[in-house]
Tab-separated table of C-alpha atoms and ligand atoms in Angstrom:
chain	number	residue	atom	x	y	z
Q	1	MET	CA	81.196	33.416	-90.331
Q	2	GLU	CA	82.824	30.231	-92.043
Q	3	GLY	CA	83.687	27.493	-89.578
Q	4	SER	CA	83.221	29.708	-86.553
Q	5	VAL	CA	80.499	30.770	-84.131
Q	6	ALA	CA	78.587	33.744	-85.738
Q	7	ASN	CA	77.943	36.910	-83.632
Q	8	GLU	CA	75.150	37.519	-81.400
Q	9	PRO	CA	72.723	39.187	-84.022
Q	10	GLU	CA	73.466	36.536	-86.713
Q	11	LEU	CA	72.649	33.542	-83.935
Q	12	SER	CA	69.395	35.503	-82.874
Q	13	ALA	CA	68.247	35.887	-86.623
Q	14	LEU	CA	69.068	32.075	-87.291
Q	15	ARG	CA	67.275	30.817	-84.152
Q	16	ARG	CA	64.241	32.987	-84.774
Q	17	ALA	CA	64.067	31.968	-88.248
Q	18	LEU	CA	64.544	28.379	-87.462
Q	19	LEU	CA	62.088	28.461	-84.287
Q	20	ALA	CA	59.559	30.083	-86.711
Q	21	TRP	CA	59.926	27.212	-89.356
Q	22	TYR	CA	59.494	24.596	-86.651
Q	23	ASP	CA	56.489	25.987	-85.238
Q	24	GLN	CA	54.935	25.806	-88.816
Q	25	ASN	CA	56.667	22.646	-89.978
Q	26	GLY	CA	57.891	20.537	-87.040
Q	27	ARG	CA	56.921	16.961	-87.260
Q	28	GLU	CA	54.522	15.244	-85.089
Q	29	MET	CA	55.676	12.597	-83.084
Q	30	PRO	CA	54.066	10.503	-80.222
Q	31	TRP	CA	56.793	11.458	-77.811
Q	32	ARG	CA	56.723	15.360	-78.671
Q	33	GLN	CA	54.773	17.931	-77.068
Q	34	ARG	CA	54.276	21.124	-78.870
Q	35	GLY	CA	53.027	24.481	-77.587
Q	36	GLY	CA	55.284	25.193	-74.804
Q	37	SER	CA	54.714	22.179	-72.673
Q	38	LEU	CA	57.336	19.544	-71.843
Q	39	PRO	CA	56.984	15.925	-72.791
Q	40	ASP	CA	57.254	12.980	-70.292
Q	41	PRO	CA	61.100	12.512	-69.666
Q	42	TYR	CA	60.686	8.566	-70.113
Q	43	HIS	CA	58.936	8.789	-73.331
Q	44	VAL	CA	61.991	11.071	-74.494
Q	45	LEU	CA	64.482	8.697	-72.941
Q	46	VAL	CA	62.714	5.706	-74.860
Q	47	SER	CA	62.341	7.798	-77.997
Q	48	GLU	CA	66.187	8.753	-78.275
Q	49	ALA	CA	67.352	5.394	-77.646
Q	50	MET	CA	65.270	3.933	-80.632
Q	51	LEU	CA	66.007	6.782	-83.039
Q	52	GLN	CA	69.775	5.980	-82.843
Q	53	GLN	CA	70.552	4.594	-86.312
Q	54	THR	CA	66.889	4.290	-87.141
Q	55	GLN	CA	64.399	6.523	-89.179
Q	56	VAL	CA	61.384	8.118	-87.181
Q	57	ALA	CA	58.709	5.973	-89.342
Q	58	THR	CA	60.118	2.949	-88.367
Q	59	VAL	CA	60.519	3.786	-84.679
Q	60	ILE	CA	56.840	5.137	-84.008
Q	61	PRO	CA	55.062	1.739	-83.862
Q	62	TYR	CA	57.873	0.384	-81.852
Q	63	PHE	CA	57.537	3.452	-79.476
Q	64	ASN	CA	53.789	2.970	-78.961
Q	65	ARG	CA	53.959	-0.672	-78.393
Q	66	PHE	CA	56.898	-0.327	-75.902
Q	67	ILE	CA	55.114	2.435	-74.151
Q	68	ARG	CA	51.743	0.574	-73.936
Q	69	GLU	CA	53.660	-2.398	-72.463
Q	70	LEU	CA	56.245	-0.681	-70.331
Q	71	PRO	CA	54.428	2.681	-69.459
Q	72	THR	CA	57.107	3.821	-66.904
Q	73	LEU	CA	60.573	3.872	-65.831
Q	74	ALA	CA	59.885	1.679	-63.035
Q	75	ALA	CA	58.123	-0.744	-65.223
Q	76	LEU	CA	60.953	-0.947	-67.492
Q	77	ALA	CA	63.431	-1.429	-64.791
Q	78	ALA	CA	61.354	-4.401	-63.644
Q	79	ALA	CA	60.816	-6.094	-66.717
Q	80	PRO	CA	62.832	-8.964	-68.016
Q	81	GLU	CA	65.667	-8.532	-70.422
Q	82	GLN	CA	64.151	-10.916	-72.843
Q	83	GLN	CA	60.773	-9.035	-72.736
Q	84	VAL	CA	62.665	-5.770	-73.620
Q	85	LEU	CA	64.512	-7.616	-76.302
Q	86	ARG	CA	61.057	-9.051	-77.731
Q	87	LEU	CA	59.727	-5.430	-77.886
Q	88	TRP	CA	62.807	-4.278	-79.731
Q	89	GLN	CA	62.641	-7.153	-82.108
Q	90	GLY	CA	63.324	-6.049	-85.824
Q	91	LEU	CA	64.533	-2.529	-84.595
Q	92	GLY	CA	68.036	-3.913	-84.641
Q	93	TYR	CA	71.336	-2.776	-82.685
Q	94	TYR	CA	70.030	-4.564	-79.903
Q	95	THR	CA	72.777	-3.143	-77.406
Q	96	ARG	CA	70.461	0.094	-77.504
Q	97	ALA	CA	67.620	-2.274	-75.435
Q	98	ARG	CA	69.822	-3.798	-73.094
Q	99	SER	CA	71.411	-0.271	-72.301
Q	100	LEU	CA	67.967	1.304	-72.216
Q	101	ARG	CA	66.951	-1.085	-69.595
Q	102	ALA	CA	69.929	-0.667	-67.752
Q	103	ALA	CA	69.570	2.991	-67.603
Q	104	ALA	CA	66.258	2.480	-65.967
Q	105	VAL	CA	67.511	0.269	-63.145
Q	106	ALA	CA	70.205	2.732	-62.586
Q	107	VAL	CA	67.972	5.607	-62.118
Q	108	LEU	CA	65.931	3.447	-59.773
Q	109	GLN	CA	69.065	2.804	-57.908
Q	110	HIS	CA	71.314	5.993	-58.167
Q	111	PHE	CA	68.669	8.895	-58.825
Q	112	GLY	CA	65.415	8.012	-56.750
Q	113	GLY	CA	63.666	6.849	-59.616
Q	114	THR	CA	63.433	10.032	-61.413
Q	115	LEU	CA	65.824	10.753	-64.533
Q	116	PRO	CA	68.449	13.477	-63.700
Q	117	ARG	CA	68.294	16.719	-65.478
Q	118	THR	CA	71.261	17.850	-66.666
Q	119	ALA	CA	73.337	16.534	-69.580
Q	120	GLU	CA	76.399	15.725	-67.324
Q	121	GLU	CA	74.202	13.726	-65.036
Q	122	LEU	CA	72.506	11.931	-67.595
Q	123	ARG	CA	75.584	10.980	-69.252
Q	124	GLN	CA	76.408	8.618	-66.459
Q	125	LEU	CA	73.630	6.534	-67.342
Q	126	PRO	CA	74.555	3.349	-69.192
Q	127	GLY	CA	74.332	3.860	-73.219
Q	128	VAL	CA	73.720	7.595	-72.758
Q	129	GLY	CA	76.251	9.304	-74.884
Q	130	PRO	CA	76.735	13.050	-75.315
Q	131	TYR	CA	74.236	13.083	-78.111
Q	132	THR	CA	71.408	11.346	-75.989
Q	133	ALA	CA	72.323	13.156	-72.759
Q	134	GLY	CA	71.610	16.485	-74.929
Q	135	ALA	CA	68.679	15.374	-76.414
Q	136	ILE	CA	67.047	14.339	-73.229
Q	137	ALA	CA	68.079	17.603	-71.121
Q	138	SER	CA	67.102	19.891	-73.853
Q	139	ILE	CA	63.619	18.293	-74.714
Q	140	ALA	CA	62.520	17.031	-71.576
Q	141	PHE	CA	64.014	19.425	-68.985
Q	142	ASN	CA	64.464	22.703	-71.074
Q	143	GLN	CA	68.277	22.761	-70.299
Q	144	PRO	CA	70.436	24.710	-72.871
Q	145	ALA	CA	72.487	21.558	-73.960
Q	146	ALA	CA	73.431	20.733	-77.421
Q	147	ILE	CA	73.034	17.851	-79.433
Q	148	LEU	CA	75.371	16.450	-82.429
Q	149	ASP	CA	74.536	13.171	-84.627
Q	150	GLY	CA	75.195	12.744	-88.411
Q	151	ASN	CA	71.803	14.738	-88.958
Q	152	VAL	CA	72.870	17.661	-87.145
Q	153	ALA	CA	76.396	17.537	-88.168
Q	154	ARG	CA	75.235	17.723	-91.697
Q	155	VAL	CA	73.328	20.891	-90.869
Q	156	LEU	CA	75.675	22.865	-88.840
Q	157	SER	CA	78.868	21.784	-91.556
Q	158	ARG	CA	76.793	23.559	-94.163
Q	159	LEU	CA	75.534	26.352	-92.356
Q	160	TRP	CA	79.088	27.484	-90.919
Q	161	ARG	CA	80.765	26.122	-94.085
Q	162	VAL	CA	83.049	23.253	-92.241
Q	163	THR	CA	84.900	22.041	-95.076
Q	164	GLU	CA	87.156	19.577	-93.137
Q	165	PRO	CA	86.188	15.827	-92.943
Q	166	ILE	CA	83.420	15.739	-90.242
Q	167	ASP	CA	84.633	12.215	-88.954
Q	168	GLN	CA	87.970	13.754	-87.588
Q	169	PRO	CA	87.962	14.074	-83.624
Q	170	ALA	CA	89.023	17.730	-83.980
Q	171	VAL	CA	86.415	18.795	-86.420
Q	172	ARG	CA	83.788	17.030	-84.585
Q	173	ALA	CA	84.798	18.894	-81.235
Q	174	ARG	CA	84.427	22.043	-83.279
Q	175	LEU	CA	81.028	21.079	-84.420
Q	176	TRP	CA	80.152	20.267	-80.723
Q	177	GLU	CA	81.189	24.082	-79.982
Q	178	LEU	CA	79.085	25.189	-82.719
Q	179	ALA	CA	76.168	23.312	-81.778
Q	180	GLN	CA	76.444	24.595	-78.116
Q	181	ALA	CA	77.160	28.021	-79.222
Q	182	SER	CA	73.963	27.874	-81.618
Q	183	VAL	CA	71.389	26.693	-79.197
Q	184	ASP	CA	68.390	28.670	-78.350
Q	185	PRO	CA	68.664	29.774	-74.533
Q	186	GLN	CA	64.856	30.029	-74.085
Q	187	ARG	CA	63.857	27.160	-76.023
Q	188	PRO	CA	66.837	24.980	-76.313
Q	189	GLY	CA	64.443	21.461	-76.693
Q	190	ASP	CA	62.510	22.882	-79.662
Q	191	PHE	CA	65.597	24.250	-81.379
Q	192	ASN	CA	67.436	20.992	-81.069
Q	193	GLN	CA	64.413	19.318	-82.505
Q	194	ALA	CA	64.067	21.969	-85.163
Q	195	VAL	CA	67.505	21.412	-86.341
Q	196	MET	CA	66.865	17.421	-86.533
Q	197	ASP	CA	63.576	18.066	-88.527
Q	198	LEU	CA	65.606	20.551	-90.777
Q	199	GLY	CA	68.001	17.809	-91.502
Q	200	ALA	CA	65.628	15.420	-92.256
Q	201	LEU	CA	62.992	17.587	-94.409
Q	202	VAL	CA	65.140	20.382	-95.905
Q	203	CYS	CA	68.587	19.922	-95.413
Q	204	THR	CA	68.816	16.329	-96.564
Q	205	PRO	CA	72.105	14.776	-97.654
Q	206	LYS	CA	72.077	14.379	-101.375
Q	207	ALA	CA	69.365	17.305	-102.371
Q	208	PRO	CA	69.235	20.175	-99.745
Q	209	ALA	CA	66.306	22.285	-100.584
Q	210	CYS	CA	68.154	25.585	-99.981
Q	211	LEU	CA	65.986	28.009	-101.938
Q	212	THR	CA	62.817	27.151	-99.585
Q	213	CYS	CA	65.084	26.973	-96.562
Q	214	PRO	CA	64.456	29.154	-93.556
Q	215	LEU	CA	68.320	29.506	-92.965
Q	216	TYR	CA	69.255	30.240	-96.607
Q	217	ALA	CA	70.242	33.943	-95.624
Q	218	GLN	CA	72.542	32.832	-92.710
Q	219	CYS	CA	73.790	29.604	-94.571
Q	220	ALA	CA	77.793	30.053	-95.580
Q	221	ALA	CA	77.752	26.802	-97.759
Q	222	ALA	CA	74.311	27.706	-99.583
Q	223	GLN	CA	75.945	31.219	-100.184
Q	224	ALA	CA	78.872	29.691	-101.752
Q	225	GLY	CA	76.984	27.577	-103.525
Q	226	GLU	CA	78.524	24.513	-101.789
Q	227	ALA	CA	75.660	22.714	-99.924
Q	228	GLU	CA	75.809	19.416	-101.810
Q	229	ALA	CA	79.567	19.020	-101.552
Q	230	LEU	CA	79.375	18.902	-97.579
Q	231	PRO	CA	79.879	17.453	-95.151
Q	232	ALA	CA	82.954	16.221	-96.025
Q	233	ARG	CA	84.136	12.691	-95.016
Q	234	LEU	CA	87.302	10.713	-94.921
Q	235	PRO	CA	87.082	7.558	-97.223
Q	236	ARG	CA	85.436	4.746	-95.540
Q	237	LYS	CA	86.623	1.163	-95.334
Q	238	ALA	CA	84.723	-1.523	-97.408
Q	239	PRO	CA	82.784	-3.657	-95.368
Q	240	ARG	CA	84.399	-7.178	-94.708
Q	241	ALA	CA	82.435	-9.982	-96.709
Q	242	VAL	CA	81.831	-13.216	-94.476
Q	243	THR	CA	79.388	-16.244	-94.733
Q	244	HIS	CA	77.443	-17.694	-91.966
Q	245	LEU	CA	76.216	-21.003	-92.604
Q	246	VAL	CA	72.933	-21.810	-90.661
Q	247	LEU	CA	71.707	-25.418	-90.197
Q	248	ALA	CA	68.129	-25.423	-89.275
Q	249	LEU	CA	67.449	-28.796	-87.417
Q	250	HIS	CA	64.160	-30.475	-87.206
Q	251	ARG	CA	62.751	-33.599	-84.996
Q	252	ARG	CA	59.273	-34.001	-86.488
Q	253	ASP	CA	57.854	-30.767	-86.749
Q	254	THR	CA	59.982	-29.040	-83.793
Q	255	TRP	CA	63.068	-27.009	-84.590
Q	256	LEU	CA	66.182	-26.286	-82.434
Q	257	LEU	CA	66.621	-22.494	-81.387
Q	258	GLU	CA	70.118	-21.588	-79.590
Q	259	ARG	CA	70.781	-18.591	-77.625
Q	260	ARG	CA	73.764	-16.350	-78.898
Q	261	PRO	CA	76.433	-15.590	-76.396
Q	262	ALA	CA	75.998	-12.621	-73.922
Q	263	ARG	CA	78.372	-10.242	-75.943
Q	264	GLY	CA	78.869	-9.227	-79.401
Q	265	MET	CA	76.606	-8.865	-81.946
Q	266	TRP	CA	72.820	-9.938	-81.534
Q	267	ALA	CA	73.941	-10.821	-78.027
Q	268	ASN	CA	71.354	-13.027	-76.154
Q	269	LEU	CA	69.032	-13.343	-79.178
Q	270	TRP	CA	67.951	-16.492	-80.405
Q	271	GLN	CA	68.816	-18.486	-83.664
Q	272	PHE	CA	68.537	-21.517	-85.740
Q	273	PRO	CA	72.255	-23.113	-85.123
Q	274	THR	CA	74.668	-20.983	-87.070
Q	275	SER	CA	78.315	-21.237	-87.797
Q	276	GLU	CA	80.184	-18.063	-88.409
Q	277	ASP	CA	82.954	-19.953	-89.701
Q	278	GLU	CA	83.105	-21.729	-93.103
Q	279	VAL	CA	82.888	-25.484	-91.595
Q	280	PRO	CA	83.632	-27.924	-94.379
Q	281	HIS	CA	81.020	-30.433	-93.138
Q	282	LEU	CA	78.003	-29.244	-91.496
Q	283	VAL	CA	77.203	-32.930	-90.282
Q	284	GLY	CA	80.224	-32.881	-88.298
Q	285	TRP	CA	79.858	-29.512	-87.238
Q	286	ALA	CA	76.286	-30.342	-85.661
Q	287	LEU	CA	77.838	-33.346	-83.846
Q	288	ALA	CA	80.729	-31.191	-82.398
Q	289	HIS	CA	78.758	-28.174	-81.774
Q	290	LEU	CA	75.229	-29.514	-80.589
Q	291	GLY	CA	75.958	-33.229	-80.010
Q	292	LEU	CA	73.278	-34.109	-82.802
Q	293	LYS	CA	73.754	-36.723	-85.576
Q	294	VAL	CA	71.839	-35.409	-88.521
Q	295	ALA	CA	70.942	-36.498	-91.925
Q	296	ALA	CA	72.408	-34.920	-95.093
Q	297	PRO	CA	71.423	-31.420	-95.116
Q	298	ALA	CA	69.486	-29.767	-97.882
Q	299	HIS	CA	70.352	-26.238	-99.204
Q	300	LEU	CA	67.278	-24.168	-98.746
Q	301	GLY	CA	68.512	-20.759	-100.137
Q	302	GLY	CA	70.653	-17.504	-99.190
Q	303	PHE	CA	70.399	-13.880	-98.364
Q	304	THR	CA	72.702	-10.941	-97.919
Q	305	GLN	CA	72.525	-8.701	-94.617
Q	306	GLN	CA	74.517	-5.600	-94.451
Q	307	THR	CA	75.829	-4.797	-91.017
Q	308	THR	CA	78.193	-1.351	-90.341
Q	309	HIS	CA	81.095	-3.233	-90.933
Q	310	ARG	CA	80.520	-6.432	-92.493
Q	311	THR	CA	78.452	-7.945	-95.571
Q	312	ILE	CA	77.172	-11.131	-94.373
Q	313	ARG	CA	76.020	-14.046	-96.496
Q	314	PHE	CA	73.686	-16.108	-95.056
Q	315	GLU	CA	73.385	-19.813	-96.459
Q	316	VAL	CA	70.551	-21.549	-95.092
Q	317	HIS	CA	70.419	-25.550	-94.933
Q	318	GLN	CA	68.083	-27.745	-93.003
Q	319	ALA	CA	68.494	-31.311	-91.744
Q	320	GLN	CA	66.794	-33.933	-89.879
Q	321	VAL	CA	68.135	-35.215	-86.719
Q	322	ILE	CA	68.675	-38.921	-86.631
Q	323	GLY	CA	70.311	-39.425	-83.455
Q	324	GLY	CA	72.779	-38.379	-80.859
Q	325	ARG	CA	71.894	-36.383	-77.574
Q	326	LEU	CA	71.483	-32.241	-77.473
Q	327	ARG	CA	74.018	-31.054	-75.339
Q	328	PRO	CA	72.783	-29.830	-71.973
Q	329	LYS	CA	71.349	-25.987	-72.476
Q	330	ALA	CA	72.494	-25.892	-76.198
Q	331	GLY	CA	68.800	-24.973	-77.193
Q	332	VAL	CA	65.226	-25.630	-76.998
Q	333	TRP	CA	62.564	-27.216	-79.627
Q	334	ARG	CA	60.009	-25.214	-80.764
Q	335	LYS	CA	57.387	-25.520	-83.753
Q	336	LEU	CA	57.823	-22.852	-86.383
Q	337	GLY	CA	54.383	-20.990	-85.394
Q	338	GLU	CA	55.737	-20.820	-81.782
Q	339	LEU	CA	58.650	-18.634	-81.642
Q	340	GLN	CA	57.010	-15.285	-80.509
Q	341	ASP	CA	58.452	-15.360	-77.091
Q	342	LEU	CA	62.091	-15.807	-78.443
Q	343	PRO	CA	63.441	-12.536	-79.536
Q	344	MET	CA	65.560	-13.207	-82.943
Q	345	ALA	CA	67.235	-10.636	-85.004
Q	346	ASN	CA	66.216	-9.774	-88.486
Q	347	PRO	CA	68.185	-12.527	-90.457
Q	348	GLN	CA	67.240	-15.305	-88.191
Q	349	GLN	CA	63.520	-14.238	-88.564
Q	350	HIS	CA	64.309	-14.408	-92.323
Q	351	VAL	CA	65.440	-17.882	-91.942
Q	352	ALA	CA	62.247	-18.856	-89.979
Q	353	GLN	CA	60.465	-17.537	-92.884
Q	354	LEU	CA	62.289	-19.606	-95.538
Q	355	LEU	CA	61.544	-22.682	-93.208
Q	356	ARG	CA	57.719	-21.827	-93.320
Q	357	ASN	CA	57.788	-21.321	-97.108
Q	358	ALA	CA	59.529	-24.580	-97.671
Q	359	ARG	CA	57.099	-26.794	-95.438
Q	360	ALA	CA	54.079	-24.961	-97.114
Q	361	ARG	CA	55.358	-26.074	-100.480
Q	362	GLY	CA	55.887	-29.598	-98.843
C	401	LIG	FE1	70.937	23.187	-95.657
C	401	LIG	FE2	70.573	24.673	-97.782
C	401	LIG	FE3	69.598	25.507	-95.662
C	401	LIG	FE4	72.017	25.717	-95.732
C	401	LIG	S1	70.386	26.826	-97.054
C	401	LIG	S2	70.862	24.756	-94.134
C	401	LIG	S3	72.637	23.909	-96.955
C	401	LIG	S4	68.955	23.677	-96.928
């Protein structure tokens, strides 16, 4: 069975064991339905967008708030992007929020307001890749579609003892084939969710609990004593270290916030003026970038943010504006207690907190 699809009897036993385990141990989630009924497809769409790169426990409160405020696909399509970003604030990877809203608009424009049922059609929507399409098709519409993300790839690579690095495209393609061959034709959504739950609860990255796993008898890696060693991966490139210089500018008790460009990281979110180059003189940078003359900046502190490819050191300074004229549309002035309607990524929220702390200390 190593690296190949098992014959039908083995697959049937695997599906039965996994689904029986899921019926007893599957996790409760607000977007899930148990006992044979299908969930609201819109809830599945929103939850799957939020779950990319994010843990279930983090997603649950965001999901509940999102559905309370935007209860239908039509409400999401009609919502301003800034409202959607505000609901997403703190979840990170904001492209997901913009794509989710764009997907809702596309469903209204091209599919008569109803989410399509098949993975092929779902993939036509913005931000919906093969994983999300398979998840929605199987969970919301009971279609026999496969899913494959890091969690599922780990389980499958162990189950079928795929020993080549799973980040190679050819190996990835083979894992998709295995996922498609494995999915239960009667209960595809439950099967996929069962694999996800097994990966989260039992077949964990560092300490798979093989001896209590419902798939132990079918698992090639467990039988070979190699579960912890899989999946194999190619060596990763070290993240690039960069420094961002924040210059928080105030005029009496109001602070300048600027909007980030519409493309790139943290697109369209708000920030205290920030130079992503290590400029030698922040006073000169403020004049050139914003048109403002500022007093000598004071260093408030620093912190580090890890992103997928970069380790970003934020060095935070504050300075008083003493003259000049703010360039048109360069930003808005706000009190620190009035930032709620300006969606900001986590590092900039951290800057706001540093400023509040400094103010509180006087
Ligand atoms: Fe994962 Fe171990 Fe279960 Fe195999 S037996 S699926 S390695 S937990």
